[in-house]
Coordinates of C-alpha atoms in Angstrom, one line a residue:
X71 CA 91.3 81.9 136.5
X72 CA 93.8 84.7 138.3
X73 CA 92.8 82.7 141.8
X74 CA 94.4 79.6 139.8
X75 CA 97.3 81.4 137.8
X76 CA 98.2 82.5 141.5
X77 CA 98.3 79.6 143.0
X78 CA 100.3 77.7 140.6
X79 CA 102.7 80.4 140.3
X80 CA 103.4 81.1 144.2
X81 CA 103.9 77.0 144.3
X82 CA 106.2 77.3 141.2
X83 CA 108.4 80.5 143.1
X84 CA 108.6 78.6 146.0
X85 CA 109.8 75.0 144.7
X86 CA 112.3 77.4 141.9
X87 CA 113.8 78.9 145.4
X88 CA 114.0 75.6 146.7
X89 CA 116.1 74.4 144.0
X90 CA 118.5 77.3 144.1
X91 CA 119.1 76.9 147.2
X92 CA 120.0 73.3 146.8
X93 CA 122.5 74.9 144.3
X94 CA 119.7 72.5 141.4
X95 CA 119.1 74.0 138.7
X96 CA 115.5 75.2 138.4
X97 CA 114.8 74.2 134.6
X98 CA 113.9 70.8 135.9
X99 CA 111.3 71.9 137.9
X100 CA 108.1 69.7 137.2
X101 CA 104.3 70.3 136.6
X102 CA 102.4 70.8 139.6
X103 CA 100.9 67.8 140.1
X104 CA 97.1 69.3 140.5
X105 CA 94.8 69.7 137.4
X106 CA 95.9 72.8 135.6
X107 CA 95.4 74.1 132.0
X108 CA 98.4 74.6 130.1
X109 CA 97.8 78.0 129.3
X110 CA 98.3 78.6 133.4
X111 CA 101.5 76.3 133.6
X112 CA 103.3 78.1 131.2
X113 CA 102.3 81.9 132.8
X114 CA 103.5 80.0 136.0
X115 CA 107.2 79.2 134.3
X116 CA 107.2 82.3 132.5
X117 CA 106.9 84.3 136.4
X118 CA 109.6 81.8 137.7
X119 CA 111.6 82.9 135.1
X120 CA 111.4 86.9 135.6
X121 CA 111.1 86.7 139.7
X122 CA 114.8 85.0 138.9
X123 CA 115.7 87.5 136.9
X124 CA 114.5 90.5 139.1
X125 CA 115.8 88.3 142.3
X126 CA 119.6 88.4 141.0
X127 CA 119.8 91.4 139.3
X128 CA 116.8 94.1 139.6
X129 CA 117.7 95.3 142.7
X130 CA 121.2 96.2 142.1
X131 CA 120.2 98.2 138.7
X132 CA 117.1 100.1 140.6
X133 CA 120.3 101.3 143.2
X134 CA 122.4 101.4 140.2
X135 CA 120.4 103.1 137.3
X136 CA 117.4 104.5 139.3
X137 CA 115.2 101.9 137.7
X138 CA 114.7 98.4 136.0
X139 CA 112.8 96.8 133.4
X140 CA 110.8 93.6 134.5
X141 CA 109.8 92.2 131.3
X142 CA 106.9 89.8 131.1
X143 CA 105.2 90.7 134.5
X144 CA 101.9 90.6 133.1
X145 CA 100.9 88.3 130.5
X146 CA 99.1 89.9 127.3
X147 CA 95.6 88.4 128.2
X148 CA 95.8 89.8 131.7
X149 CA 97.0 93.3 129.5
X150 CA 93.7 92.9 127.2
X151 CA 92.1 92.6 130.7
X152 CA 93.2 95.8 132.3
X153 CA 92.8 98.2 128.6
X154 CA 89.0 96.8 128.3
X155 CA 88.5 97.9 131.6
X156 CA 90.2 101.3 131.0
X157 CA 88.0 101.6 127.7
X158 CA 85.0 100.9 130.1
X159 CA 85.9 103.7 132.3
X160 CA 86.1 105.8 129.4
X161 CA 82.4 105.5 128.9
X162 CA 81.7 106.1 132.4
X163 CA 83.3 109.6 132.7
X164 CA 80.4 110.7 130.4
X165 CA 78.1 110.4 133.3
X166 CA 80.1 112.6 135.6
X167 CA 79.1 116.6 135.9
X168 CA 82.8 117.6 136.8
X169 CA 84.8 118.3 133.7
X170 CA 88.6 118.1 135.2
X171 CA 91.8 118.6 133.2
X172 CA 94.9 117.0 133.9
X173 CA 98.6 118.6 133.0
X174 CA 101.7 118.4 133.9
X175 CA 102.9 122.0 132.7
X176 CA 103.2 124.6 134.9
X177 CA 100.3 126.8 133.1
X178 CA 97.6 124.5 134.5
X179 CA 97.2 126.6 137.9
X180 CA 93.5 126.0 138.6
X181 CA 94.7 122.0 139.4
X182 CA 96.1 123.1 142.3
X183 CA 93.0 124.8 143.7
X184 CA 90.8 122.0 142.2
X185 CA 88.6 120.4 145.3
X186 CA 88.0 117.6 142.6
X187 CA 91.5 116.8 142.4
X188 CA 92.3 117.3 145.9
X189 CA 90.0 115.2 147.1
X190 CA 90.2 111.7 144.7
X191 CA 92.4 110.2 147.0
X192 CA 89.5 107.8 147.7
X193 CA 87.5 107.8 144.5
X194 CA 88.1 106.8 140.7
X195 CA 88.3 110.2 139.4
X196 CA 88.2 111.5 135.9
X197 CA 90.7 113.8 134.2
X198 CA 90.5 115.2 130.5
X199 CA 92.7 116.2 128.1
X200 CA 93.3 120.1 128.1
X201 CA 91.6 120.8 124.2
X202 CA 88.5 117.8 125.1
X203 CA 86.3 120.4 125.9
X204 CA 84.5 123.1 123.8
X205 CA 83.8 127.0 124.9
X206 CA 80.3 125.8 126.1
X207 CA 81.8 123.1 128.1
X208 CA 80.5 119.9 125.9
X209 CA 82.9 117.4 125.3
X210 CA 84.4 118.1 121.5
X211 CA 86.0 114.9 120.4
X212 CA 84.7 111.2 121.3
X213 CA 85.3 110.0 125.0
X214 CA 87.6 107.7 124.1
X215 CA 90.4 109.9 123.3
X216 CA 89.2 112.1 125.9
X217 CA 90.7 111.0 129.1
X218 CA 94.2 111.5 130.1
X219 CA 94.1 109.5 133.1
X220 CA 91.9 107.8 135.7
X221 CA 92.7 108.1 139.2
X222 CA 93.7 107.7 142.0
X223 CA 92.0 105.1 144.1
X224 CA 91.8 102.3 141.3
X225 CA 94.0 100.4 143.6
X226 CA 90.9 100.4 146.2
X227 CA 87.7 100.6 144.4
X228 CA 88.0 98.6 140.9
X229 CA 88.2 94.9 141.3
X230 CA 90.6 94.3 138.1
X231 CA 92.8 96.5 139.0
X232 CA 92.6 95.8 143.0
X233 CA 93.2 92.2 141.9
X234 CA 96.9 93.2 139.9
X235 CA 98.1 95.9 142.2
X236 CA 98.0 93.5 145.0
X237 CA 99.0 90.2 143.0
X238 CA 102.0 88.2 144.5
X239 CA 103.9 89.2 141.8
X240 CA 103.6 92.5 143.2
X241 CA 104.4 90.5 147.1
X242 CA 107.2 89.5 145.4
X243 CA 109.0 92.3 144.4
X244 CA 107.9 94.5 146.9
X245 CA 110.1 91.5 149.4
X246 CA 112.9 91.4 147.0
X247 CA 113.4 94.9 147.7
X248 CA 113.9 94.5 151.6
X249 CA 110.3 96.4 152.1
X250 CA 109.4 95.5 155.2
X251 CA 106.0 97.1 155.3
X252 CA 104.7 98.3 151.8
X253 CA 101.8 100.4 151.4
X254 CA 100.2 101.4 148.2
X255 CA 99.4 105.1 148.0
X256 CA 98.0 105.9 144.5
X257 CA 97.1 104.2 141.2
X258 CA 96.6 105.5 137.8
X259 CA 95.2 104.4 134.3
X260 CA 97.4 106.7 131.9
X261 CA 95.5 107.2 128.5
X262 CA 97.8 110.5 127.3
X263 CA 101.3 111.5 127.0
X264 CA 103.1 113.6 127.2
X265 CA 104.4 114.1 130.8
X266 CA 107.4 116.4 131.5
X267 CA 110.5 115.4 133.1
X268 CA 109.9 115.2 136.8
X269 CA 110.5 113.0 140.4
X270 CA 108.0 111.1 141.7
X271 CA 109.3 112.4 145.1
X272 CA 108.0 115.8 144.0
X273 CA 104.5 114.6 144.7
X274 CA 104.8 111.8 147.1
X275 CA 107.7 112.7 149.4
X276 CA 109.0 110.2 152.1
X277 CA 112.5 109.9 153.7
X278 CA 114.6 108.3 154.3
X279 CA 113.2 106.0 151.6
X280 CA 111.6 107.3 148.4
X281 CA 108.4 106.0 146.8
X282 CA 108.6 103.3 144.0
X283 CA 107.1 103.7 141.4
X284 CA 105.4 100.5 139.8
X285 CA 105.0 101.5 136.1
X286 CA 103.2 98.9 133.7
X287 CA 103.1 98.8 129.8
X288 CA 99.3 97.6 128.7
X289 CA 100.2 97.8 125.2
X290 CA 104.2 98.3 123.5
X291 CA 105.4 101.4 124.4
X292 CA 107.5 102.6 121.9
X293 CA 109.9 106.0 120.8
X294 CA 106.8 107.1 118.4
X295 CA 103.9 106.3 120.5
X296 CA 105.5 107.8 123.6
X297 CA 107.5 105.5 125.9
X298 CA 109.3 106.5 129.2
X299 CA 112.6 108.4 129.1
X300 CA 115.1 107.8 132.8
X301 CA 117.9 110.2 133.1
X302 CA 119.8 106.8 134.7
X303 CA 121.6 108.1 138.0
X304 CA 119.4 111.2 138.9
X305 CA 117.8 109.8 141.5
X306 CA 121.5 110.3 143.6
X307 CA 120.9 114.3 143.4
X308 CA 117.9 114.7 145.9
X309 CA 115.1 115.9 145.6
X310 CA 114.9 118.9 143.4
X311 CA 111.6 120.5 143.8
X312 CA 108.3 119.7 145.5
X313 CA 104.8 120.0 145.4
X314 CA 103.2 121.4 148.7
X315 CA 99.8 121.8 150.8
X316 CA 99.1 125.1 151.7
X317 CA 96.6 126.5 153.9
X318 CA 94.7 130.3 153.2
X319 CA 93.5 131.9 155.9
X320 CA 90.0 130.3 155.5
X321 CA 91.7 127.2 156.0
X322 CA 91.3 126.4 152.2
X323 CA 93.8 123.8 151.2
X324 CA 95.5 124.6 147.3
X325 CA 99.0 123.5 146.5
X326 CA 102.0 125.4 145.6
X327 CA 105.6 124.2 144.2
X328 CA 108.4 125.2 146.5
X329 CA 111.0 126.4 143.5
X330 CA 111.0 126.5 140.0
X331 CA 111.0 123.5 137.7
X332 CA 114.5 122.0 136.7
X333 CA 115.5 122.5 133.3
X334 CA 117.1 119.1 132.6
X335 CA 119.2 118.8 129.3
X336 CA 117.7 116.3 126.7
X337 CA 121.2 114.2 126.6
X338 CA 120.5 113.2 130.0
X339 CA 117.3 111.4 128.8
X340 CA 117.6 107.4 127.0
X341 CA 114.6 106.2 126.1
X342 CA 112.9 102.7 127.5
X343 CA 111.1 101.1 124.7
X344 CA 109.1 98.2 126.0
X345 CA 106.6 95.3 124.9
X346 CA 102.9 94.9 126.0
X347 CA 103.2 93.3 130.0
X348 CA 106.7 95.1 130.8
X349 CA 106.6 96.5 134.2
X350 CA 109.3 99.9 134.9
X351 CA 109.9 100.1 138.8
X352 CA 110.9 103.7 139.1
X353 CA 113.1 104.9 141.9
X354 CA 111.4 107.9 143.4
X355 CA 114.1 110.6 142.9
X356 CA 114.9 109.5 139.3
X357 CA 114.0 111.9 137.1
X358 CA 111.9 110.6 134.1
X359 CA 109.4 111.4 131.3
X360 CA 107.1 110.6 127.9
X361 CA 107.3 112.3 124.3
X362 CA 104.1 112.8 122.3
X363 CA 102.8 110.2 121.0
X364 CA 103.3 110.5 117.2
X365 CA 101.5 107.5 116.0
X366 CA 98.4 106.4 115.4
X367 CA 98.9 103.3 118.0
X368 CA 97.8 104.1 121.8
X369 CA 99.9 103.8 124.7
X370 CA 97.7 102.6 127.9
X371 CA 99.8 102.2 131.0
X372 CA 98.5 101.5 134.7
X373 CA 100.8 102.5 137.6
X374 CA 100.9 102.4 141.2
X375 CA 103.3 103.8 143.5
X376 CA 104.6 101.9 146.8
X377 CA 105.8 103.8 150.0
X378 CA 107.5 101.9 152.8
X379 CA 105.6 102.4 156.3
X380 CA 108.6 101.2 158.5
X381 CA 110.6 103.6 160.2
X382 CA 109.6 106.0 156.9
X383 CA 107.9 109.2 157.0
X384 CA 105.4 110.1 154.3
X385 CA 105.1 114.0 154.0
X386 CA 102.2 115.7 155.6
X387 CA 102.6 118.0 152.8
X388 CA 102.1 116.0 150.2
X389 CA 99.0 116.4 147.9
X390 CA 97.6 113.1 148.2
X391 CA 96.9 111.9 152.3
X392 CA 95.9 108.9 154.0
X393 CA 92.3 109.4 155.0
X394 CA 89.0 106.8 156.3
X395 CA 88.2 106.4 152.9
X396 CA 91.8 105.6 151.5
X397 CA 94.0 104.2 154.1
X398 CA 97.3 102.8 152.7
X399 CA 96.8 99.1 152.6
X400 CA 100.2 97.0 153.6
X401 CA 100.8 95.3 150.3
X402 CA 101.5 91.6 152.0
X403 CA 98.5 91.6 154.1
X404 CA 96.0 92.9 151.5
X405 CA 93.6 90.2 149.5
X406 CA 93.4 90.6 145.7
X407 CA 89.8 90.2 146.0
X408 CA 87.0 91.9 149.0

């Protein structure tokens, strides 16, 4: 079925360029003339119509605002897809022996000494909430609302998610951004908010050009269940604070923030509300963040982050590395599927 919806959509972008470039316009585009269900034709329109949309004016608001909403990038069956397959891993964390907690406040110190967390650039690890565990170390609530993410090599090892992070959607955008040689670095199944305000350049540094951040609703992300907040127009301040390998004298590697974090003032903050199948692209010096969620609806969210290769240099101090196990695939050359 994705090898289909593919197909017909790449031959649908392509004849919808033709036609603007004929000055035609591209509503008269016709079926392809193959067998095809109807269900894929339409998800086939429905990506001509947001690749035109991103084409003449996502670019200029990511420069612009620091970030742009692509609405309808994934279609709510492929969304139903990705959540069964993050409720799947949910089960499987109850088989692993390593009970790792995930935060992004600054009291969590032992996650920057964590071998576990150090090292799953090349795995699908897991990461709990803070309060999931009991004194005795037994998980406390049910393993479903355990989990505050999955990472960070989905991108590698899962074949759903391998399948979307390399999608020609995901081509697409990557070329209408001038990319020239695209690597993905990390992916992450979010389960949990809150996350504080922060740049993604604080934990995946390159220069000149910064990291994008490929950020993807799986179910409405709304002000009560926690959507994103962008301060629009940080990302022209620099970077304001990074996350850094550091060596002990035992050649033990931990991590250490360079400066304290950045009190930013809540005015700078609008929130981005957005239905099931939106995907954010996130600027990687624009400062951003999630609220609690204060409903009783979830908010599951897979993202990825993109780092050009070409005459770009990702930090050798960064966290997460390039290794045998994880190399950073070039996003045009990759196959969805092994």
């Amino acid at each position: 079925m994705r090898d289909n919806f593919a197909s017909a959509a790449t031959g649908w972008w392509r004849a919808f360029r033709r036609k603007i470039a004929r000055g035609m316009k591209p509503t008269r585009l016709s079926p392809p003339a193959s067998p095809i269900t109807q269900d894929i034709v339409c998800a086939a329109r429905s990506l001509c119509a947001f690749l035109a949309h991103y084409t003449l004016r996502g670019n200029q608001q990511l420069d612009r605002d620091g970030y742009v909403v692509l609405e309808d990038f994934l279609r709510p069956a492929e969304c139903d897809e990705l959540v069964a397959a993050g409720i799947e891993m949910t089960k499987q964390s109850q088989d692993t022996s390593h009970k790792a907690i995930f935060s992004t406040t600054e009291n969590n110190k032992q996650q920057l000494k964590d071998d576990y967390f150090m090292k799953s650039n090349d795995k699908i690890s897991f990461f709990h909430e803070a309060d999931a565990f009991g004194p005795d170390g037994e998980l406390q609530v049910d393993p479903d609302v355990s989990l505050n993410k999955v990472g960070h090599a989905l991108h590698l090892l899962h074949p759903i998610f391998r399948c979307y992070t390399y999608s020609d959607r995901v081509k697409t955008v990557c070329k209408e951004l001038g990319l020239q040689d695209p690597a993905v670095v990390q992916s992450m199944y979010i389960y949990k908010n809150p996350v504080v305000a922060h740049q993604d350049a604080t934990y995946l540094h390159s220069e000149p050009i910064p990291a994008v951040g490929f950020w993807i609703a799986l179910q409405d992300a709304t002000v009560q269940n926690g959507c994103l907040w962008m301060a629009s127009g940080s990302h022209k301040s620099g970077v304001h604070r990074r996350l850094l390998r550091k060596y002990d004298n035992e050649s033990k590697v931990s991590l250490e923030y360079d400066r304290p974090a950045p009190v930013y003032p809540q005015s700078s903050f609008t929130p981005v509300p957005v239905s099931k199948g939106t995907c954010i692209l996130i600027h990687g010096l624009v400062v951003h963040k999630s609220a609690h969620n204060k409903s009783d609806k979830s908010r599951h969210a897979y993202t990825f982050h993109v780092v050009e290769r070409h005459n770009n240099k990702y930090s050798e101090e960064n966290w997460l590395q390039e290794g045998e196990n994880a190399p950073f695939l070039n996003v045009y050359r990759t196959p969805q599927i092994v």
